[in-house]
Coordinates of C-alpha atoms in Angstrom, one line a residue:
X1 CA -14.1 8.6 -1.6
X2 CA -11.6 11.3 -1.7
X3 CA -9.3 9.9 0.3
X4 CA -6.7 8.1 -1.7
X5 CA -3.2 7.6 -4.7
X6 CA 15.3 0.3 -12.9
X7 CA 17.8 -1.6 -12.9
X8 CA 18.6 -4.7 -13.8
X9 CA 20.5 -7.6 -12.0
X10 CA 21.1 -10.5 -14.1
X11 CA 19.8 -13.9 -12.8
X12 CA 17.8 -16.8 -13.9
X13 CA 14.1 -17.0 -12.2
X14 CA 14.4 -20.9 -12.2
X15 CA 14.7 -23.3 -9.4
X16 CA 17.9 -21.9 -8.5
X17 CA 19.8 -24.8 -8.3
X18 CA 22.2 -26.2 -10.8
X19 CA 21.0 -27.9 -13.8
X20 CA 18.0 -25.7 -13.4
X21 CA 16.7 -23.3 -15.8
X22 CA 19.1 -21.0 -16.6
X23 CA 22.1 -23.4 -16.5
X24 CA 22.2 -25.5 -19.3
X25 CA 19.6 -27.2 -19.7
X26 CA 17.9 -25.5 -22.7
X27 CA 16.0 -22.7 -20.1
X28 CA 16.6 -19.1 -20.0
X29 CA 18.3 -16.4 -17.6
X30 CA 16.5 -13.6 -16.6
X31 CA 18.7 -11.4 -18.6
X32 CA 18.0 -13.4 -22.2
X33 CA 14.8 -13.4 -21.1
X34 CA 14.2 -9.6 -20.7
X35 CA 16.2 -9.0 -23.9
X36 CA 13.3 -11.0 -26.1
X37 CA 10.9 -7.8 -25.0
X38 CA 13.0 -5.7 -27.5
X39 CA 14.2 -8.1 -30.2
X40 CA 10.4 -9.2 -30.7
X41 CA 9.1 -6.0 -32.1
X42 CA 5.8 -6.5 -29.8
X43 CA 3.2 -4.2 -31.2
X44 CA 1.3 -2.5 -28.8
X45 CA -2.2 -0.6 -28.5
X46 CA -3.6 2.0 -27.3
X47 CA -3.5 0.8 -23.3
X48 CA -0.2 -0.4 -23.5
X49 CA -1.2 -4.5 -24.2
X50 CA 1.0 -6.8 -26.4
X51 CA -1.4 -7.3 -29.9
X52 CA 0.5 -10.4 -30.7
X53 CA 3.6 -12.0 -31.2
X54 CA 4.8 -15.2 -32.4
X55 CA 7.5 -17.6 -30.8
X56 CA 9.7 -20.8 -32.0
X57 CA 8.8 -23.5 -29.0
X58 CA 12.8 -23.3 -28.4
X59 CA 12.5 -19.4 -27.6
X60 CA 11.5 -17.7 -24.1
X61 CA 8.4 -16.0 -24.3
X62 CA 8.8 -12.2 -24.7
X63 CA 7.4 -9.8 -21.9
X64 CA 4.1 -7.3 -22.6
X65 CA 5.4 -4.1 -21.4
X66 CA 3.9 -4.9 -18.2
X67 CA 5.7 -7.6 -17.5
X68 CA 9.0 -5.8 -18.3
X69 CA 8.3 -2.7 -15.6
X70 CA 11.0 -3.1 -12.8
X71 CA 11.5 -1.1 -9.4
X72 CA 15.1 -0.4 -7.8
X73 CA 15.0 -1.9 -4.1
X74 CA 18.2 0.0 -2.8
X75 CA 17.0 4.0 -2.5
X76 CA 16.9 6.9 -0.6
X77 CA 12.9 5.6 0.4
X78 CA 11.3 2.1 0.4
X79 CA 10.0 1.2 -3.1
X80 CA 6.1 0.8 -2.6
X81 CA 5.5 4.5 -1.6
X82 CA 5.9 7.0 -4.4
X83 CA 5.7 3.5 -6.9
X84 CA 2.8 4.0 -8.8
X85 CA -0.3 2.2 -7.5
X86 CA -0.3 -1.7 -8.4
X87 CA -2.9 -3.9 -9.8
X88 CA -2.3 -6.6 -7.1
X89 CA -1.0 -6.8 -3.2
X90 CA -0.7 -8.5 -0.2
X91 CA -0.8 -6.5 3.2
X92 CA 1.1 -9.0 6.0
X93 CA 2.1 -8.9 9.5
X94 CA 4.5 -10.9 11.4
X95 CA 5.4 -11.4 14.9
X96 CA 8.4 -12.5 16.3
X97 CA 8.5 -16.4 17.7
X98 CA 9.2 -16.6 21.3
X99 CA 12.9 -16.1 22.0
X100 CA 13.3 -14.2 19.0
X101 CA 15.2 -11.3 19.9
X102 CA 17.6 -8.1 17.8
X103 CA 20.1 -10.7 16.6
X104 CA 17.3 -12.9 14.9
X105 CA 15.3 -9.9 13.7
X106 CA 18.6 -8.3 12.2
X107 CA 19.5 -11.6 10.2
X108 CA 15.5 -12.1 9.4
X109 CA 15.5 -8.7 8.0
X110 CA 19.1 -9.2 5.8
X111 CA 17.1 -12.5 4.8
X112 CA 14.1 -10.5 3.8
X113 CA 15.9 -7.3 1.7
X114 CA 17.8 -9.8 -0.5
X115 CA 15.0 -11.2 -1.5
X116 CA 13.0 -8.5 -2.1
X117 CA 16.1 -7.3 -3.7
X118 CA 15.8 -10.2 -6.0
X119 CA 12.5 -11.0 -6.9
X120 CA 12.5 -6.9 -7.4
X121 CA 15.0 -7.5 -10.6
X122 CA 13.2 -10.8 -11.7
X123 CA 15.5 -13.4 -10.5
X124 CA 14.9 -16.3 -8.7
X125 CA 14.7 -16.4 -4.3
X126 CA 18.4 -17.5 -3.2
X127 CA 16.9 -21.2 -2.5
X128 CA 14.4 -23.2 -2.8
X129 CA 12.3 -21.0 -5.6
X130 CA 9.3 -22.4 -6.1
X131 CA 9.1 -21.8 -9.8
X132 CA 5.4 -19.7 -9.3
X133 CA 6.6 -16.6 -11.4
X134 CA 9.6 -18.6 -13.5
X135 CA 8.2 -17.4 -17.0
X136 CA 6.9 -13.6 -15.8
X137 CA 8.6 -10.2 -15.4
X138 CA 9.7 -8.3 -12.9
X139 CA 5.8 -6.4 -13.3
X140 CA 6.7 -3.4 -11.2
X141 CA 7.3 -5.7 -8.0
X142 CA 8.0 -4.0 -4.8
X143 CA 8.2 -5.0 -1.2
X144 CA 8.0 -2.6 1.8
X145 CA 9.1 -3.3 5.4
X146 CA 7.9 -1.6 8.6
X147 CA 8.4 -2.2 12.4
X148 CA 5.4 -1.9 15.2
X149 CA 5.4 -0.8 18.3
X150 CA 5.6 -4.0 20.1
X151 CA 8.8 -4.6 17.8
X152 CA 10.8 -2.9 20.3
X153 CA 10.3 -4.2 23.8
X154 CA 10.9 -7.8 21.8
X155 CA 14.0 -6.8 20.5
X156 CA 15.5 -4.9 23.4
X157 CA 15.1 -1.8 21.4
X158 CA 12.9 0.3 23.6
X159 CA 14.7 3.8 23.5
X160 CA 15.0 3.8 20.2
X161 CA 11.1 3.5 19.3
X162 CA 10.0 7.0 17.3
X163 CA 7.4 9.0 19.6
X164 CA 5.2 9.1 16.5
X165 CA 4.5 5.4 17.3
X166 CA 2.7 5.3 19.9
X167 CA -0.6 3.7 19.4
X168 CA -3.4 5.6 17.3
X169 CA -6.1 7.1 19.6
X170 CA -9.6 4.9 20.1
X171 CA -12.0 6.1 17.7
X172 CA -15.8 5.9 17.9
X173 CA -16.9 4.1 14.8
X174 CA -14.1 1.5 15.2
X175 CA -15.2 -2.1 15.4
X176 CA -11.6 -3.5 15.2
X177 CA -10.7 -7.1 15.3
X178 CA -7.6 -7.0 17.5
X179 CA -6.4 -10.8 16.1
X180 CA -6.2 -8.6 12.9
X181 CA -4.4 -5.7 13.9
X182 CA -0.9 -4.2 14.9
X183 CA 1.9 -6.8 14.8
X184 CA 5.6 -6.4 15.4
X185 CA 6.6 -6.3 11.7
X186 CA 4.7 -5.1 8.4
X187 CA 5.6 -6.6 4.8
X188 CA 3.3 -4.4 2.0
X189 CA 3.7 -6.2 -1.5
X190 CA 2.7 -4.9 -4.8
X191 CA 2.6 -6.2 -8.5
X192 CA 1.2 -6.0 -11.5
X193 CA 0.9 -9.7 -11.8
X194 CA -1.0 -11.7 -8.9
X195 CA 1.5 -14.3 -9.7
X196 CA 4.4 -12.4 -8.8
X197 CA 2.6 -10.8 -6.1
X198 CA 1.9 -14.2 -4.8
X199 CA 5.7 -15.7 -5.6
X200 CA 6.9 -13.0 -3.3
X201 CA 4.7 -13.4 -0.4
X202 CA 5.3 -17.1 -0.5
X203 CA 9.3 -16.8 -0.7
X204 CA 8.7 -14.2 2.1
X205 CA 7.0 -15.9 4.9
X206 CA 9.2 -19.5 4.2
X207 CA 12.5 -16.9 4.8
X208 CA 10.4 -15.9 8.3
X209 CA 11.4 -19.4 9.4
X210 CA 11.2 -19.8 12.9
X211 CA 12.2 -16.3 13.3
X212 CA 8.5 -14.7 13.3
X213 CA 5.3 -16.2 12.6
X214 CA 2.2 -14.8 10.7
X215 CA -0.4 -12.4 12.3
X216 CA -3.0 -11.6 9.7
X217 CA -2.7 -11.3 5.8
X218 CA -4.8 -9.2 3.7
X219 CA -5.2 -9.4 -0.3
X220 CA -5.7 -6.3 -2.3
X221 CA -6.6 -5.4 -6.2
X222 CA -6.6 -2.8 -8.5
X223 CA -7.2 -1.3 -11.8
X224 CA -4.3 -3.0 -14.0
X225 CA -2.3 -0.4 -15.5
X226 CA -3.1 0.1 -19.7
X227 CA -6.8 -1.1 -18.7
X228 CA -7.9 2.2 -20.1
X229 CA -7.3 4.4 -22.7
X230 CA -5.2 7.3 -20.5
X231 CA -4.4 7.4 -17.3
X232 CA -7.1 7.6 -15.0
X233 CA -7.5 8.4 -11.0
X234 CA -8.7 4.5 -9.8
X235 CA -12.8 4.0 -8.7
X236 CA -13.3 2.2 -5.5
X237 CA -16.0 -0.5 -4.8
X238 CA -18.7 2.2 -4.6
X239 CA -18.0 3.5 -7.4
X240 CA -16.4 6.6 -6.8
X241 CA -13.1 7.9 -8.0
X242 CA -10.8 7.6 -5.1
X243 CA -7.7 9.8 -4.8
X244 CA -8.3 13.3 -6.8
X245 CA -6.6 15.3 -4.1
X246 CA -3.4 12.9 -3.2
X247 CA -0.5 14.7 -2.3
X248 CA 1.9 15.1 -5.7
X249 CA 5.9 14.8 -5.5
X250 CA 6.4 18.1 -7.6
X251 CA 4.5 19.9 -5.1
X252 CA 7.1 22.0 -3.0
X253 CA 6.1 20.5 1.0
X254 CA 5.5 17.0 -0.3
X255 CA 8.7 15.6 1.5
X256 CA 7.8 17.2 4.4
X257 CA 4.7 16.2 5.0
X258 CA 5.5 12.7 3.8
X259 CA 8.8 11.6 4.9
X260 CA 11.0 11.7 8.0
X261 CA 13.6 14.4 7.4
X262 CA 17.3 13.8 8.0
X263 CA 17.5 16.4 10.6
X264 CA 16.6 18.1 12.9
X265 CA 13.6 15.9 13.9
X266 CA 11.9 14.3 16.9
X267 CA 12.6 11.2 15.3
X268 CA 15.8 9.0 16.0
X269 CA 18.6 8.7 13.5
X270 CA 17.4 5.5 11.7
X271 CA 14.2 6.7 10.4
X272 CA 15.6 9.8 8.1
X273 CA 13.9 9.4 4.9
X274 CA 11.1 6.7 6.1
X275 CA 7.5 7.1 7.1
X276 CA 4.9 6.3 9.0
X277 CA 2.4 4.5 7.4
X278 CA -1.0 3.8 8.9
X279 CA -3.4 0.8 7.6
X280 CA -6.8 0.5 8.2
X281 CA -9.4 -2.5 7.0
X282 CA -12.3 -0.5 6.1
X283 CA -15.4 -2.6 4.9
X284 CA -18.0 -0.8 2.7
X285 CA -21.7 -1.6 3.6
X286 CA -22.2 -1.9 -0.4
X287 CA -25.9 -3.0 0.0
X288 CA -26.7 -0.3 1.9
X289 CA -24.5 2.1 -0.2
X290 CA -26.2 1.0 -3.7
X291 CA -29.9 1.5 -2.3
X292 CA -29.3 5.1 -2.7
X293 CA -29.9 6.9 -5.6
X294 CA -26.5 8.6 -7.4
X295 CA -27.6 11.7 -6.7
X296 CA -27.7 11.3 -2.4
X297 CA -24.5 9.5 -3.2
X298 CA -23.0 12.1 -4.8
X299 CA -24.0 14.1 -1.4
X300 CA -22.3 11.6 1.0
X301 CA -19.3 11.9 -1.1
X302 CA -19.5 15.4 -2.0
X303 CA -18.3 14.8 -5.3
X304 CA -19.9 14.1 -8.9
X305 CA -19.7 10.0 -8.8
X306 CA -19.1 10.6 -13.1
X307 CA -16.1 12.4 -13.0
X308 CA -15.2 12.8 -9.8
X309 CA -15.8 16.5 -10.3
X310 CA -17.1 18.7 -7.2
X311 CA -20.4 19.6 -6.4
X312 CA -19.5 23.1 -6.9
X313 CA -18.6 22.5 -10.4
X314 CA -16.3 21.9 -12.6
X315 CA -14.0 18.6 -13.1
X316 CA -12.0 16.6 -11.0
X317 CA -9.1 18.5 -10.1
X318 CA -11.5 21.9 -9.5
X319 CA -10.9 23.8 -6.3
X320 CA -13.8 22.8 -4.1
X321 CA -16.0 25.8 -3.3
X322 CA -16.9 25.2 0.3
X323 CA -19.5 28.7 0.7
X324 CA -21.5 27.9 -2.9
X325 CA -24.8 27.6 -2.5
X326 CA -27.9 27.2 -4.8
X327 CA -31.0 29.3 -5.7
X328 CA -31.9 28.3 -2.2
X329 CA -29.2 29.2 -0.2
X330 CA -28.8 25.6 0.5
X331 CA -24.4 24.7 0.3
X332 CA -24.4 22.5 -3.1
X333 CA -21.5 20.9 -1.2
X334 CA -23.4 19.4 2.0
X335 CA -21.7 20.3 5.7
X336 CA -20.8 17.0 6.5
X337 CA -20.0 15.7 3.3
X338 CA -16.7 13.2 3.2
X339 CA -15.0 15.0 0.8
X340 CA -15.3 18.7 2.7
X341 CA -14.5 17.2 6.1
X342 CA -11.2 14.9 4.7
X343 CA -9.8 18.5 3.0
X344 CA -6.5 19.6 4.2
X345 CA -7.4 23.1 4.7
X346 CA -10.5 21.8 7.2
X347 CA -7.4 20.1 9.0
X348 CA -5.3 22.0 10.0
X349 CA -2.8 21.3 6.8
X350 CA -2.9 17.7 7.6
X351 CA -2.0 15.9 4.7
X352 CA -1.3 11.7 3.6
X353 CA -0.2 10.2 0.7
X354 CA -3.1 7.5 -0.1
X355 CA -1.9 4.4 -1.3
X356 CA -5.1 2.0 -0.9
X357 CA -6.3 -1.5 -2.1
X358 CA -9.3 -2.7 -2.8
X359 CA -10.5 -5.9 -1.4
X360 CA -13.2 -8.6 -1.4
X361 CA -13.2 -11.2 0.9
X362 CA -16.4 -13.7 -0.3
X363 CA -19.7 -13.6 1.4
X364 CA -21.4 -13.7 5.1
X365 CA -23.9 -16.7 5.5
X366 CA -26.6 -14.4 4.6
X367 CA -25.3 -13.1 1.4
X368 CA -23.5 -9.4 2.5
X369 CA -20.1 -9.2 0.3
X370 CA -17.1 -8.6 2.8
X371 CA -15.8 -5.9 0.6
X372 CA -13.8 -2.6 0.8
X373 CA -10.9 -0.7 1.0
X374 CA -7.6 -1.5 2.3
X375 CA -6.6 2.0 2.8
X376 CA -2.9 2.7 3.3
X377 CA -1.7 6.4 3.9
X378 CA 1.9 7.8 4.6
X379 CA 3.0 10.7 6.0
X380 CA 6.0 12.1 8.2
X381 CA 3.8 12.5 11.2
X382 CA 0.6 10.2 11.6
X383 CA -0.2 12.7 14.6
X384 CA 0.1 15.6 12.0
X385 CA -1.1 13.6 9.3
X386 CA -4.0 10.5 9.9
X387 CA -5.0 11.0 13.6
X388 CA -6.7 15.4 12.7
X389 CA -8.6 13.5 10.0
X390 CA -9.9 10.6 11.3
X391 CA -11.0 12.5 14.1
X392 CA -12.9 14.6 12.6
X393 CA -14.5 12.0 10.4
X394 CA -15.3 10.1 13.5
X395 CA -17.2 13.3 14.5
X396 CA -19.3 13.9 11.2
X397 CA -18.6 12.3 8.4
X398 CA -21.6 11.4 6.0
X399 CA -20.0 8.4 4.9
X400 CA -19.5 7.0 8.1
X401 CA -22.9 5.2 7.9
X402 CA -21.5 2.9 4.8
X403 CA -18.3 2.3 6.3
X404 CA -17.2 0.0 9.4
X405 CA -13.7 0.1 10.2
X406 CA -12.1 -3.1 11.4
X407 CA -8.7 -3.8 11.3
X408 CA -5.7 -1.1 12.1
X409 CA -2.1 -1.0 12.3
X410 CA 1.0 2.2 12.6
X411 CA 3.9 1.0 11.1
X412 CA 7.5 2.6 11.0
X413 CA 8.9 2.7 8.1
X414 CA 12.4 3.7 7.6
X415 CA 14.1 4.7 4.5
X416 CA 15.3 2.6 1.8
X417 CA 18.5 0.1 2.0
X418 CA 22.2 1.2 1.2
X419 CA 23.7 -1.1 -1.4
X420 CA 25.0 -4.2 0.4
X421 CA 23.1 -3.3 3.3
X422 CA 19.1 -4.4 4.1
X423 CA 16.3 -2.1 5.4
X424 CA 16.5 -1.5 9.1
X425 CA 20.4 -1.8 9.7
X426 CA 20.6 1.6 11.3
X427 CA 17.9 0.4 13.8
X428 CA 19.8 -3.2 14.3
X429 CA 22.9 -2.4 14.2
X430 CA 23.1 1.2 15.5

C-alpha cells in the first residue's frame, strides 16, 4: 500500500519506593544500569543484535543497542511523530469521567507528561511502578498526547477548538464502529520492546484515575528495528511495502505541510508546532486479497509487490510514470490503481506523514483473521492533507474492495512540552 512511514535523566526503574531497587539493597539505578551497555564491550552483528555477553549474577544486565535507544520528551514537537517507526504500540482513547472538567484535565495531563517524561528516560513511574520493564531500556519509548473534539465543550474550552477539528466528512466505504471511534483525549505509544510499550500504557491509564476513563484501545506491531540487514521501507499484512513515498524532513515544505506553524495561521496560539493526526482502523480482507495472483495484486497496488518498485519501471523510489503504456496502449500503471490515485500530484499537493501499525486481532467464528493496518497520518491541515485523499479513494480506488474501514478518530496535537511544563499547558492554562 503506498500510503505510509537523548538525554538521560538518572533514576532507578524499580518499585520506586525506598528500599527498593536502586536504594541499597543490592539493585541498580537506571544510570549504572545504562553505563553496563558501554563497559561490556557487547559485540554486535550485522542488524544491530547483541552476539553475546557474559555477566557475574551480582551485575545488571547490560542493554543490546536496542534497549539503550532513548527519545527526549520535552521538544519543539511531540516525540512519536518524526521518531522513527516502532516495533510495538498501543493506540488509546480516553474520555473524561462525569464532572471532569479544565482543572481535572489540566492536572490529568501534568500527571500524564511526567510520566511519559519518565518512562521516556528509563526510570521508574513516580508511584506505585509495577516493576513490568524494571530490567529493560528506555527502547526508543515515546508517548504522544492529543485532544478531540468533544474535549472542548467538556472542558469549557469551546472557543479555543482549532477549525481543523471539526469532524472528518462521511465517507462511502466506511463501516465505522462508533464505540470505537473519536474520544476526548488520544494517548499513541511506541517501543521497541512490547514490555515497555505495555509498562507505559499500564502506568498511563492507573494515573487517568477518576479523571477519564477508557474508550477503546488498539495494539499495533512492526518490523523490529536490526531485523534486517539495512534499512528497509516496512511490508504490510498483504505483503506490500508500505510507505515509499512518505513525506521526508530534509525536503524543503515538510514543516508546512506537516506541522501547525507559529504564525500567521487559522489555528489558535496553543497549537504552534503540533499537528493533526488522523487514525483510522482499517481491516484488510486478507483471504480475499491472497486469492489473487501477484501479478493482479501488483495492479491493485500499482506497484511491483518485490521491491516495491513501480509498474512503470524502475525501483522503489522511481518517479511513477502515470501516461506509460505497453505494446498495447494499455497504461502499465492501471487508472484506478491505489498507488496513482493516493499520489500527491493527483491531489491537489495534499500530503501526510504516514506513521501506521499493523495489527491482528485473532479470528471470527468462522476462521476470517481480524487483521490490518492501524494507519496513522499527520499533517498541518487534515482538510489539506487526509480528507482530498480519502475522497478520492472513496471514489475509485482498486483496493477498496480488500479493505473495510472501521474505526476513526482527528486528534489535535499540539507541540511538544517546555521543560517544567506538560503537553497542553497553553490550552489549560492560556
Amino acid at each position: 500500500m503506498d500510503t505510509a512511514a537523548d538525554r538521560s535523566v538518572p533514576g532507578a526503574r524499580g518499585s520506586g519506593k525506598a528500599g527498593g531497587p536502586g536504594h541499597g539493597d543490592g539493585g541498580f539505578s537506571r544510570r549504572a544500569l545504562l553505563g553496563t551497555a558501554g563497559a561490556t564491550g557487547l559485540v554486535l552483528g550485522a542488524a544491530g543484535g547483541a552476539v553475546g555477553y557474559t555477566a557475574a549474577p551480582s551485575q545488571a544486565t547490560p542493554l543490546t543497542s536496542l534497549g539503550a535507544g532513548k527519545a527526549m520528551f520535552h521538544g519543539k514537537h511531540q516525540p512519536g511523530i518524526l521518531t522513527a517507526m516502532h516495533a510495538c504500540g498501543h493506540l488509546v482513547a480516553f474520555d473524561l469521567a462525569a464532572g471532569a472538567g479544565r482543572k481535572e484535565a489540566a492536572a490529568l495531563l501534568r500527571r500524564w507528561s511526567e510520566t511519559a517524561r519518565r518512562l521516556m528516560a528509563g526510570e521508574a513511574t513516580a508511584q506505585d511502578d509495577t516493576d513490568v520493564a524494571r530490567d529493560a531500556g528506555p527502547s526508543s519509548l515515546t508517548v504522544t498526547f492529543g485532544f478531540g473534539h468533544g474535549f472542548f465543550a467538556r472542558t469549557g474550552l469551546e472557543a479555543r477548538r482549532p477549525v481543523s477539528l471539526d469532524p472528518l466528512p462521511d465517507f462511502s466505504s466506511d463501516r465505522l464502529d462508533k464505540a470505537r471511534s473519536n474520544g476526548d483525549l488520544w494517548v499513541q505509544i511506541g517501543a521497541n520492546d512490547a514490555l515497555v510499550a505495555f509498562h507505559a500504557l499500564r502506568a498511563l491509564q492507573k494515573d487517568a484515575g477518576r479523571a477519564a476513563r477508557l474508550r477503546w484501545q488498539m495494539n499495533g506491531f512492526n518490523r523490529s528495528p536490526g531485523a534486517t540487514a539495512r534499512p528497509l521501507t516496512t511490508r504490510n499484512l498483504m505483503g506490500q511495502i508500505d510507505g515509499t513515498r512518505n513525506p521526508q524532513p530534509s525536503e524543503a515544505d515538510f514543516d508546512r505541510r506537516i506541522f501547525v506553524p507559529a504564525a500567521p495561521t487559522k489555528d489558535p496560539e496553543w497549537m504552534a508546532n503540533g499537528s493533526y493526526v488522523v487514525v483510522r482502523r482499517i481491516r484488510m480482507l486478507l483471504d480475499d486479497w491472497e486469492k489473487l495472483p501477484v501479478a493482479e495484486q501488483e495492479g491493485v497496488i500499482g506497484r511491483r509487490k518485490s521491491d516495491g518498485a513501480p509498474l512503470s519501471g524502475g525501483g522503489e523510489t522511481t518517479e511513477m510514470e502515470l501516461d506509460r503504456t505497453d505494446a498495447e496502449g494499455t497504461l502499465v500503471v492501471p487508472i484506478n490503481a491505489h498507488a496513482r490515485i493516493a499520489r500527491p500530484d493527483q491531489n491537489g499537493g495534499a500530503a501526510m506523514l504516514r506513521r501506521p501499525f499493523s495489527y491482528h486481532d485473532g479470528f471470527d467464528p468462522d476462521g476470517v483473521p481480524d487483521a490490518g493496518l492501524l494507519f496513522v497520518c499527520w499533517q498541518a491541515d487534515p482538510l489539506r492533507g487526509f480528507v482530498p485523499v480519502q475522497r478520492k479513494l472513496d471514489r475509485g480506488d482498486a483496493l477498496s474492495a480488500f479493505v473495510r474501514h472501521e474505526a476513526s478518530g482527528l486528534f489535535a496535537v499540539p507541540g511538544g512540552a517546555a521543560e517544567g511544563g506538560y503537553v497542553g499547558q497553553g490550552l489549560l492554562e492560556g
